[in-house]
């Protein structure tokens, strides 16, 4: 049997391995309901192929997997795996169990009906069901992160799912990753307010956890570090962590719960497992975004409580895309983006993620609707910023497809430069121009539109592959002692089976004074020579 898909850090570089070979997930997450129907999915696989995707992220829901307690229906799991194979694509499954967007709408009927056995959170003392102002006036009644009975039932269902994936896929490796739950956390309150929750909140913080927090302040966000540095030897959550206590408490019990589910699944089949984050906005209080979910702010809590989780994945619907990429890589972890909008920056962000952040996964959400107008007010229900002007225009499908196909063709080359300075990228969304410096030459990219992007890969000394769109590209020497620069070769083309296939040789009017303008996406091979 081949090695099962795994993530590995080697020589400081994270990679996702399939059959021992690295892969970048040029993925798309489908709408929540698409993968509930195999016939509906037929067209979605086709769309994915046309977009040059190599992987789809697909929900598998508890309600359909275990319609009656202990009776499992694996027809969707098996069918989706077969469809992926028929289309030559991979899958990342998303387990919609206890949580989906901080709610519990995907729990099966037998869980929803038995409110005594499967307890709901108390957002206010004694109230299990409320219409919450802070949650857009929606009716809200999530399952409690403190209910061991629900945790055991969810873990059992998830283990059954992983056992089935092992049964049908341990040879072929179609399923590469599994997301455990979806955007966990509690809305409208920073913590559960049941009697059980109160008892735990006003009991001493577990000593091993308090010790861990004290010894991991280096990586913490400032407000959590400050709370931990000010905490005493022992005390209850409030005494120890003050204003941060409720969110840390929720994170502790949510992470512990999710880890129990993940560990039960890994015991059956240990695929790489991720959790995705509904992000916090600056200045917002826990509960306005899901409290206790796996955001960077409470990462150290999750690291302590959830050793079975391999990847922390931001769903990036907020405008500060680059800042969020920085935040989710600053601890030396791989960038894995399961969700982001299909607005007109989707393609340049793809270049940025692969080229600058050497990402493991980049996956716009609602991939089957790429090119269709977006609905900002509907997206705002789940954490997007409705006033983000980027949401006004959708991604052009042709551009996205061309870029993805070009990236897919050069994947081995890209991966060979991951973790090195020989792969870089910039985008017009964040700067009007960018100068790349390598080997004594400057490759200056000026973006002709904000949607433009440029990725540079160094092949060998003064020889580069450049993938660009909406970019004016100028090459010059940056060495005062060797100020002259000749273009030795300028070609457009693509990689097929790892081999460069030249289309046009570019010269004359196309490379006037060492400049070239790429409007539609193009992959260039550029060979330069500096002299005195
Ligand atoms: C984030 C969720 O994780 C997705 O399942 C989906 O609901 C999107 N929000 C919708 O924008």
Coordinates of C-alpha atoms and ligand atoms in Angstrom, one line a residue:
X1 CA 0.0 0.0 0.0
X2 CA 1.2 3.5 -0.8
X3 CA 1.7 6.0 1.9
X4 CA -1.5 7.8 2.7
X5 CA -1.8 11.5 2.0
X6 CA 0.1 13.5 4.6
X7 CA 1.5 16.9 5.3
X8 CA 5.2 17.1 6.0
X9 CA 7.7 19.8 7.0
X10 CA 11.1 19.1 5.4
X11 CA 14.0 21.6 5.5
X12 CA 11.6 24.1 6.9
X13 CA 9.0 23.8 4.0
X14 CA 5.5 22.5 4.5
X15 CA 4.1 20.3 1.7
X16 CA 1.0 18.1 1.2
X17 CA 2.1 14.8 -0.1
X18 CA 0.1 12.3 -2.2
X19 CA 1.8 9.0 -2.9
X20 CA 4.9 10.6 -1.6
X21 CA 4.7 13.4 -4.2
X22 CA 3.9 17.1 -3.3
X23 CA 0.8 18.8 -4.6
X24 CA -0.7 22.3 -4.4
X25 CA -4.4 22.3 -4.1
X26 CA -5.7 24.6 -6.8
X27 CA -9.1 24.0 -5.4
X28 CA -12.7 25.3 -5.3
X29 CA -15.2 24.9 -2.5
X30 CA -18.7 24.1 -3.7
X31 CA -21.9 25.6 -2.3
X32 CA -23.1 24.0 0.8
X33 CA -25.9 21.9 -0.8
X34 CA -24.2 20.9 -4.1
X35 CA -22.6 17.7 -2.8
X36 CA -25.8 16.4 -1.4
X37 CA -26.7 15.3 -4.9
X38 CA -24.5 13.2 -7.2
X39 CA -26.5 14.2 -10.3
X40 CA -26.2 17.9 -9.4
X41 CA -22.4 17.4 -9.0
X42 CA -21.9 16.1 -12.5
X43 CA -21.9 19.6 -13.9
X44 CA -19.8 21.0 -11.1
X45 CA -17.0 18.5 -11.7
X46 CA -17.1 19.7 -15.4
X47 CA -16.9 23.3 -14.3
X48 CA -14.0 22.5 -12.0
X49 CA -12.1 20.9 -14.8
X50 CA -12.7 23.9 -17.1
X51 CA -11.4 26.1 -14.4
X52 CA -8.2 24.1 -14.2
X53 CA -8.9 22.9 -10.6
X54 CA -7.3 19.8 -9.3
X55 CA -9.4 19.4 -6.2
X56 CA -12.9 20.2 -5.0
X57 CA -13.8 20.8 -1.3
X58 CA -17.1 19.0 -0.7
X59 CA -19.4 19.0 2.4
X60 CA -20.3 15.6 3.9
X61 CA -23.1 16.2 6.3
X62 CA -24.0 14.4 9.5
X63 CA -27.7 14.5 8.7
X64 CA -27.3 12.6 5.5
X65 CA -24.5 10.3 6.7
X66 CA -26.4 9.0 9.8
X67 CA -30.1 9.6 9.2
X68 CA -31.0 7.2 12.1
X69 CA -28.7 6.6 15.0
X70 CA -26.2 3.9 14.1
X71 CA -27.5 3.5 10.5
X72 CA -25.0 5.0 8.0
X73 CA -25.5 5.9 4.4
X74 CA -22.2 6.1 2.6
X75 CA -23.7 6.4 -0.9
X76 CA -22.7 10.1 -1.3
X77 CA -19.2 9.5 0.0
X78 CA -18.6 6.6 -2.3
X79 CA -20.3 8.3 -5.2
X80 CA -18.3 11.6 -4.9
X81 CA -15.1 9.7 -4.7
X82 CA -16.0 7.8 -7.9
X83 CA -16.9 11.0 -9.6
X84 CA -13.6 12.7 -8.6
X85 CA -11.7 9.7 -10.0
X86 CA -13.6 9.8 -13.3
X87 CA -12.7 13.5 -13.6
X88 CA -9.1 13.0 -12.6
X89 CA -9.6 15.3 -9.5
X90 CA -9.0 15.1 -5.8
X91 CA -11.3 15.8 -2.9
X92 CA -11.0 17.6 0.5
X93 CA -14.1 16.6 2.5
X94 CA -15.7 19.0 4.9
X95 CA -17.4 17.4 7.9
X96 CA -20.5 19.4 8.7
X97 CA -21.3 17.8 12.1
X98 CA -22.1 19.6 15.3
X99 CA -21.0 23.0 13.8
X100 CA -21.6 24.7 10.5
X101 CA -21.1 28.5 10.7
X102 CA -21.4 28.4 14.5
X103 CA -24.8 26.8 14.1
X104 CA -25.9 23.2 14.4
X105 CA -28.2 22.9 11.4
X106 CA -26.6 19.8 10.0
X107 CA -27.1 17.6 13.0
X108 CA -29.5 14.8 12.2
X109 CA -33.1 14.8 13.1
X110 CA -32.6 12.3 16.0
X111 CA -30.0 14.7 17.5
X112 CA -32.1 17.9 17.0
X113 CA -35.2 16.3 18.5
X114 CA -33.6 14.9 21.7
X115 CA -32.8 18.3 23.4
X116 CA -32.3 16.6 26.8
X117 CA -29.7 14.1 25.6
X118 CA -28.0 16.5 23.1
X119 CA -28.0 19.8 25.0
X120 CA -28.1 23.2 23.4
X121 CA -25.9 26.0 24.5
X122 CA -27.4 28.6 26.9
X123 CA -26.7 32.0 25.4
X124 CA -28.5 33.6 28.2
X125 CA -29.2 31.9 31.5
X126 CA -32.0 29.3 31.1
X127 CA -32.5 30.0 27.4
X128 CA -31.7 27.5 24.7
X129 CA -33.4 29.1 21.8
X130 CA -33.3 32.8 21.1
X131 CA -33.6 35.2 18.3
X132 CA -30.4 37.1 18.5
X133 CA -29.9 40.7 17.6
X134 CA -26.2 40.2 17.4
X135 CA -26.7 37.3 15.0
X136 CA -28.7 39.4 12.5
X137 CA -32.0 38.7 14.2
X138 CA -31.7 35.0 13.3
X139 CA -33.2 32.3 15.4
X140 CA -30.2 30.6 17.1
X141 CA -29.9 27.4 19.1
X142 CA -26.5 25.8 18.7
X143 CA -25.5 22.5 20.4
X144 CA -23.4 23.0 23.5
X145 CA -19.6 22.4 23.4
X146 CA -20.0 21.1 26.9
X147 CA -22.3 18.2 26.0
X148 CA -20.2 15.0 26.1
X149 CA -23.1 12.9 24.7
X150 CA -23.2 15.0 21.5
X151 CA -19.4 15.0 21.3
X152 CA -19.4 11.1 21.5
X153 CA -22.2 10.8 18.9
X154 CA -20.4 13.2 16.5
X155 CA -17.1 11.4 17.0
X156 CA -18.8 8.1 16.3
X157 CA -20.3 9.4 13.0
X158 CA -17.0 11.0 12.0
X159 CA -15.1 7.8 12.7
X160 CA -17.5 5.9 10.5
X161 CA -16.9 8.4 7.7
X162 CA -13.2 8.0 8.0
X163 CA -13.4 4.2 8.1
X164 CA -15.4 4.3 4.9
X165 CA -12.9 6.6 3.2
X166 CA -10.2 4.1 4.3
X167 CA -12.2 1.2 2.9
X168 CA -12.7 2.7 -0.6
X169 CA -9.7 5.0 -0.9
X170 CA -6.7 3.7 0.9
X171 CA -5.2 2.5 -2.4
X172 CA -6.1 5.3 -4.8
X173 CA -5.8 8.4 -2.5
X174 CA -8.6 10.5 -4.0
X175 CA -9.4 12.1 -0.7
X176 CA -6.5 14.2 0.5
X177 CA -7.7 16.2 3.5
X178 CA -10.7 16.4 5.8
X179 CA -12.0 19.5 7.6
X180 CA -13.4 18.7 11.0
X181 CA -16.6 20.7 11.5
X182 CA -17.1 24.0 9.8
X183 CA -16.5 27.4 11.4
X184 CA -16.9 26.4 15.0
X185 CA -17.6 28.8 17.9
X186 CA -20.5 30.4 19.6
X187 CA -22.4 33.5 18.3
X188 CA -24.2 36.1 20.4
X189 CA -22.4 35.2 23.7
X190 CA -18.8 34.8 24.5
X191 CA -19.5 31.6 26.4
X192 CA -22.1 29.1 27.3
X193 CA -24.2 30.2 30.4
X194 CA -25.6 26.9 31.6
X195 CA -25.1 25.8 35.2
X196 CA -22.5 23.3 34.0
X197 CA -20.7 26.1 32.2
X198 CA -20.8 28.4 35.2
X199 CA -19.4 25.7 37.4
X200 CA -16.5 25.1 35.1
X201 CA -15.9 28.8 34.5
X202 CA -15.7 29.5 38.2
X203 CA -13.5 26.5 38.9
X204 CA -9.7 26.7 38.8
X205 CA -8.3 26.8 35.3
X206 CA -6.7 23.3 34.6
X207 CA -3.1 23.6 35.8
X208 CA -1.5 21.9 32.8
X209 CA -3.3 24.4 30.5
X210 CA -2.3 27.4 32.6
X211 CA 1.3 26.2 32.5
X212 CA 1.2 25.7 28.7
X213 CA -0.2 29.2 28.2
X214 CA 2.5 30.7 30.4
X215 CA 5.3 29.0 28.4
X216 CA 3.9 29.9 24.9
X217 CA 3.4 33.7 25.1
X218 CA 5.9 34.3 22.3
X219 CA 3.5 33.6 19.5
X220 CA 0.4 35.0 21.1
X221 CA -1.5 38.0 19.9
X222 CA -0.8 41.0 22.2
X223 CA -4.1 41.0 24.1
X224 CA -3.9 37.3 25.0
X225 CA -0.2 37.6 25.8
X226 CA -1.0 40.5 28.2
X227 CA -3.8 38.5 29.9
X228 CA -1.6 35.5 30.3
X229 CA 1.4 37.5 31.6
X230 CA -0.9 39.1 34.1
X231 CA -2.5 35.9 35.3
X232 CA -1.6 34.6 38.7
X233 CA -0.4 31.1 39.7
X234 CA -3.9 29.7 39.9
X235 CA -7.5 30.9 39.9
X236 CA -10.8 30.6 38.0
X237 CA -11.0 31.6 34.4
X238 CA -12.1 35.1 35.2
X239 CA -9.5 35.6 37.8
X240 CA -6.8 34.3 35.5
X241 CA -7.6 35.9 32.2
X242 CA -9.9 38.9 32.9
X243 CA -11.4 40.3 29.8
X244 CA -10.2 37.4 27.6
X245 CA -11.5 34.7 29.9
X246 CA -14.8 33.9 28.2
X247 CA -13.3 33.5 24.8
X248 CA -10.4 31.4 26.1
X249 CA -12.9 29.2 28.0
X250 CA -15.0 28.7 24.9
X251 CA -11.9 28.0 22.8
X252 CA -10.7 25.4 25.4
X253 CA -13.9 23.4 25.4
X254 CA -14.6 23.8 21.6
X255 CA -11.1 22.7 20.7
X256 CA -11.3 19.8 23.1
X257 CA -14.5 18.7 21.5
X258 CA -13.3 19.0 18.0
X259 CA -10.1 17.2 18.9
X260 CA -12.1 14.3 20.3
X261 CA -14.0 14.1 16.9
X262 CA -10.8 14.4 14.9
X263 CA -8.9 11.8 17.0
X264 CA -11.7 9.3 16.5
X265 CA -11.5 9.8 12.8
X266 CA -7.8 9.6 12.7
X267 CA -7.9 6.3 14.6
X268 CA -9.7 4.9 11.6
X269 CA -7.8 6.7 8.8
X270 CA -5.3 9.5 9.6
X271 CA -5.6 11.9 6.8
X272 CA -4.4 15.5 7.3
X273 CA -7.2 17.3 9.2
X274 CA -8.0 21.0 9.2
X275 CA -10.3 23.4 11.0
X276 CA -11.5 26.6 9.2
X277 CA -12.0 29.9 10.9
X278 CA -14.8 32.5 10.7
X279 CA -12.4 35.4 11.2
X280 CA -12.6 38.1 13.8
X281 CA -12.7 41.8 12.8
X282 CA -10.6 44.4 14.5
X283 CA -12.3 45.6 17.7
X284 CA -15.3 43.2 17.5
X285 CA -16.2 41.3 20.7
X286 CA -16.2 37.5 20.9
X287 CA -19.8 36.5 20.0
X288 CA -20.0 39.1 17.2
X289 CA -17.8 36.5 15.5
X290 CA -17.9 32.9 16.8
X291 CA -16.4 32.8 20.2
X292 CA -13.9 29.9 20.7
X293 CA -13.5 29.2 17.0
X294 CA -9.9 28.5 15.9
X295 CA -8.8 32.0 15.0
X296 CA -5.3 33.1 15.4
X297 CA -6.2 35.0 18.6
X298 CA -6.8 31.7 20.4
X299 CA -4.4 29.5 18.5
X300 CA -2.3 28.6 21.6
X301 CA -5.5 27.3 23.2
X302 CA -6.3 25.1 20.2
X303 CA -2.6 24.0 19.9
X304 CA -2.8 22.7 23.5
X305 CA -6.3 21.1 23.3
X306 CA -6.3 19.8 19.7
X307 CA -3.1 17.9 18.8
X308 CA -5.1 16.0 16.1
X309 CA -5.6 19.1 14.1
X310 CA -2.9 19.7 11.4
X311 CA -4.1 22.8 9.6
X312 CA -5.6 26.1 10.7
X313 CA -7.4 27.5 7.7
X314 CA -8.7 31.1 7.4
X315 CA -11.9 31.7 5.4
X316 CA -10.9 35.1 4.0
X317 CA -13.9 37.2 3.3
X318 CA -12.4 40.4 4.9
X319 CA -10.7 43.0 2.7
X320 CA -7.3 42.8 4.4
X321 CA -6.4 39.6 2.5
X322 CA -2.6 40.1 2.7
X323 CA -2.6 41.0 6.4
X324 CA -4.6 37.8 7.1
X325 CA -2.2 35.7 5.0
X326 CA 0.7 37.1 7.1
X327 CA -1.2 36.4 10.4
X328 CA -1.9 32.8 9.4
X329 CA 1.7 32.1 8.4
X330 CA 3.7 34.0 11.0
X331 CA 3.9 31.0 13.3
X332 CA 5.7 29.1 10.5
X333 CA 2.5 27.2 9.4
X334 CA 1.4 26.5 5.9
X335 CA -1.2 28.7 4.3
X336 CA -4.4 26.8 3.5
X337 CA -7.3 28.9 2.3
X338 CA -10.5 26.8 2.0
X339 CA -12.8 29.8 1.3
X340 CA -12.5 33.2 -0.2
X341 CA -14.8 35.2 -2.5
X342 CA -15.0 34.7 -6.3
X343 CA -14.8 38.5 -6.8
X344 CA -12.5 39.9 -9.5
X345 CA -9.4 39.6 -7.3
X346 CA -9.7 35.8 -7.0
X347 CA -7.2 35.2 -9.8
X348 CA -4.5 37.6 -8.7
X349 CA -4.9 36.4 -5.1
X350 CA -4.3 32.9 -6.4
X351 CA -1.0 34.0 -7.9
X352 CA -0.1 35.8 -4.6
X353 CA -0.9 32.8 -2.5
X354 CA 1.1 30.4 -4.6
X355 CA 3.9 32.7 -5.5
X356 CA 4.5 34.7 -2.3
X357 CA 3.0 32.5 0.5
X358 CA 3.8 29.2 -1.1
X359 CA 0.3 28.1 -0.1
X360 CA -0.8 24.5 0.3
X361 CA -4.4 25.3 -0.8
X362 CA -6.2 28.2 -2.4
X363 CA -9.9 27.6 -2.9
X364 CA -12.6 30.2 -3.7
X365 CA -16.0 29.5 -2.2
X366 CA -19.1 28.8 -4.4
X367 CA -16.8 27.9 -7.3
X368 CA -19.7 26.8 -9.5
X369 CA -20.9 30.4 -9.5
X370 CA -17.6 32.0 -10.4
X371 CA -18.4 34.8 -12.9
X372 CA -21.9 35.4 -11.5
X373 CA -22.7 38.6 -9.5
X374 CA -22.0 38.3 -5.8
X375 CA -24.5 39.1 -3.1
X376 CA -22.7 41.2 -0.5
X377 CA -25.5 41.5 2.0
X378 CA -26.1 37.7 2.0
X379 CA -22.3 37.2 2.4
X380 CA -22.3 39.7 5.3
X381 CA -24.5 37.2 7.2
X382 CA -21.4 35.0 7.5
X383 CA -18.7 37.4 8.3
X384 CA -18.0 39.3 5.0
X385 CA -17.7 43.0 4.9
X386 CA -20.7 44.1 2.8
X387 CA -19.0 47.5 2.1
X388 CA -15.9 45.8 0.6
X389 CA -15.8 47.4 -2.9
X390 CA -14.1 44.3 -4.3
X391 CA -17.5 42.4 -4.0
X392 CA -18.9 44.6 -6.7
X393 CA -17.3 42.8 -9.6
X394 CA -17.0 39.1 -10.1
X395 CA -14.0 37.1 -11.4
X396 CA -13.8 36.6 -15.1
X397 CA -13.9 32.8 -15.6
X398 CA -11.6 32.7 -18.6
X399 CA -8.8 34.6 -16.8
X400 CA -9.2 32.3 -13.7
X401 CA -9.1 29.2 -15.9
X402 CA -6.0 30.4 -17.9
X403 CA -4.1 31.2 -14.7
X404 CA -5.0 27.9 -13.0
X405 CA -4.1 25.9 -16.1
X406 CA -0.7 27.6 -16.3
X407 CA 0.0 27.1 -12.6
X408 CA -1.1 23.5 -12.8
X409 CA 1.2 22.8 -15.7
X410 CA 4.2 24.2 -13.8
X411 CA 3.3 22.7 -10.4
X412 CA 6.5 20.6 -10.0
X413 CA 8.6 23.6 -10.7
X414 CA 6.6 25.8 -8.3
X415 CA 6.9 23.2 -5.6
X416 CA 10.7 22.9 -6.2
X417 CA 11.0 26.6 -5.3
X418 CA 8.6 26.5 -2.3
X419 CA 10.3 27.8 0.8
X420 CA 13.0 29.6 -1.2
X421 CA 13.5 33.2 -2.4
X422 CA 13.3 32.0 -6.0
X423 CA 9.6 32.1 -6.1
X424 CA 7.8 35.4 -5.4
X425 CA 4.6 37.3 -6.5
X426 CA 2.9 40.6 -6.1
X427 CA -0.5 41.9 -7.0
X428 CA -2.1 45.2 -8.1
X429 CA -4.7 44.9 -5.4
X430 CA -2.1 45.8 -2.8
X431 CA 0.6 47.9 -4.6
X432 CA 0.6 49.7 -8.0
X433 CA 4.0 48.3 -8.9
X434 CA 6.6 45.9 -7.5
X435 CA 10.3 45.5 -8.3
X436 CA 11.5 41.9 -7.9
X437 CA 15.3 41.6 -7.5
X438 CA 17.1 38.4 -8.4
X439 CA 20.6 37.7 -9.8
X440 CA 21.5 41.3 -10.3
X441 CA 18.5 42.1 -12.4
X442 CA 15.3 44.0 -11.6
X443 CA 12.0 42.7 -12.9
X444 CA 9.7 45.6 -12.5
X445 CA 6.0 44.8 -12.7
X446 CA 3.6 47.8 -13.0
X447 CA 0.0 46.7 -12.9
X448 CA -2.2 48.1 -15.6
X449 CA -5.3 47.2 -13.5
X450 CA -5.7 46.6 -9.8
X451 CA -6.8 43.0 -10.7
X452 CA -3.3 42.4 -12.2
X453 CA -0.8 39.9 -10.7
X454 CA 2.7 38.7 -11.4
X455 CA 4.5 35.6 -10.3
X456 CA 8.3 35.1 -10.8
X457 CA 10.1 31.8 -10.6
X458 CA 13.9 31.7 -11.0
X459 CA 14.9 28.8 -13.2
X460 CA 18.7 29.5 -13.2
X461 CA 21.0 32.5 -13.0
X462 CA 19.3 35.4 -14.9
X463 CA 16.6 33.0 -16.3
X464 CA 13.0 33.2 -15.2
X465 CA 9.5 32.0 -15.7
X466 CA 7.0 34.9 -15.3
X467 CA 3.3 34.4 -15.0
X468 CA 1.5 37.7 -15.4
X469 CA -1.7 39.4 -16.3
X470 CA -2.7 43.1 -16.5
X471 CA 1.1 43.8 -16.0
X472 CA 3.6 46.0 -17.8
X473 CA 6.9 44.3 -17.3
X474 CA 10.2 46.0 -17.6
X475 CA 13.6 44.2 -17.1
X476 CA 16.8 46.1 -16.2
X477 CA 20.1 45.6 -14.5
X478 CA 20.4 46.5 -10.8
X479 CA 24.2 46.3 -10.7
X480 CA 26.0 49.7 -11.0
X481 CA 29.2 47.8 -12.2
X482 CA 27.2 45.9 -14.9
X483 CA 24.6 48.4 -16.0
X484 CA 24.0 46.9 -19.5
X485 CA 21.2 44.4 -20.0
X486 CA 20.4 42.3 -23.1
X487 CA 17.4 40.1 -23.5
X488 CA 18.7 36.8 -24.8
X489 CA 15.3 35.1 -25.1
X490 CA 11.7 36.2 -24.5
X491 CA 9.1 33.5 -25.1
X492 CA 5.5 32.8 -24.3
X493 CA 4.3 29.3 -23.7
X494 CA 3.3 26.7 -21.1
X495 CA 4.4 23.5 -19.5
X496 CA 3.0 20.2 -20.7
X497 CA 4.0 17.1 -18.7
X498 CA 6.7 19.2 -17.1
X499 CA 8.2 20.2 -20.5
X500 CA 8.3 23.9 -21.7
X501 CA 6.3 24.3 -24.9
X502 CA 7.0 27.5 -26.6
X503 CA 4.3 29.4 -28.5
X504 CA 5.6 32.7 -29.8
X505 CA 9.2 33.9 -29.6
X506 CA 8.8 37.5 -28.6
X507 CA 11.0 40.3 -29.9
X508 CA 10.7 43.5 -31.9
X509 CA 7.5 45.5 -31.2
X510 CA 6.5 42.9 -28.5
X511 CA 9.6 43.6 -26.3
X512 CA 10.3 47.3 -27.0
X513 CA 13.2 48.6 -24.8
X514 CA 13.0 45.5 -22.7
X515 CA 9.4 45.9 -21.8
X516 CA 6.4 43.7 -22.4
X517 CA 2.8 44.2 -21.6
X518 CA 0.7 41.2 -20.5
X519 CA -3.1 41.9 -20.4
X520 CA -4.5 38.3 -20.7
X521 CA -2.6 35.8 -18.5
X522 CA 0.6 34.7 -20.1
X523 CA 3.5 32.5 -19.0
X524 CA 6.9 33.9 -20.2
X525 CA 10.4 32.4 -20.3
X526 CA 12.9 35.2 -20.0
X527 CA 16.6 34.9 -20.4
X528 CA 18.7 37.9 -19.6
X529 CA 22.4 39.0 -19.6
X530 CA 24.0 41.9 -17.8
X531 CA 27.3 43.4 -18.9
X532 CA 29.5 46.5 -18.6
Ligands
LIG1 C1 -18.6 30.4 5.3 C2 -19.0 29.0 5.5 O1 -18.0 28.3 6.0 C3 -19.5 28.4 4.2 O2 -20.0 27.1 4.4 C4 -20.5 29.3 3.5 O3 -21.6 29.3 4.3 C5 -20.0 30.7 3.3 N1 -19.5 31.2 4.6 C6 -21.0 31.6 2.7 O4 -20.5 32.8 2.3

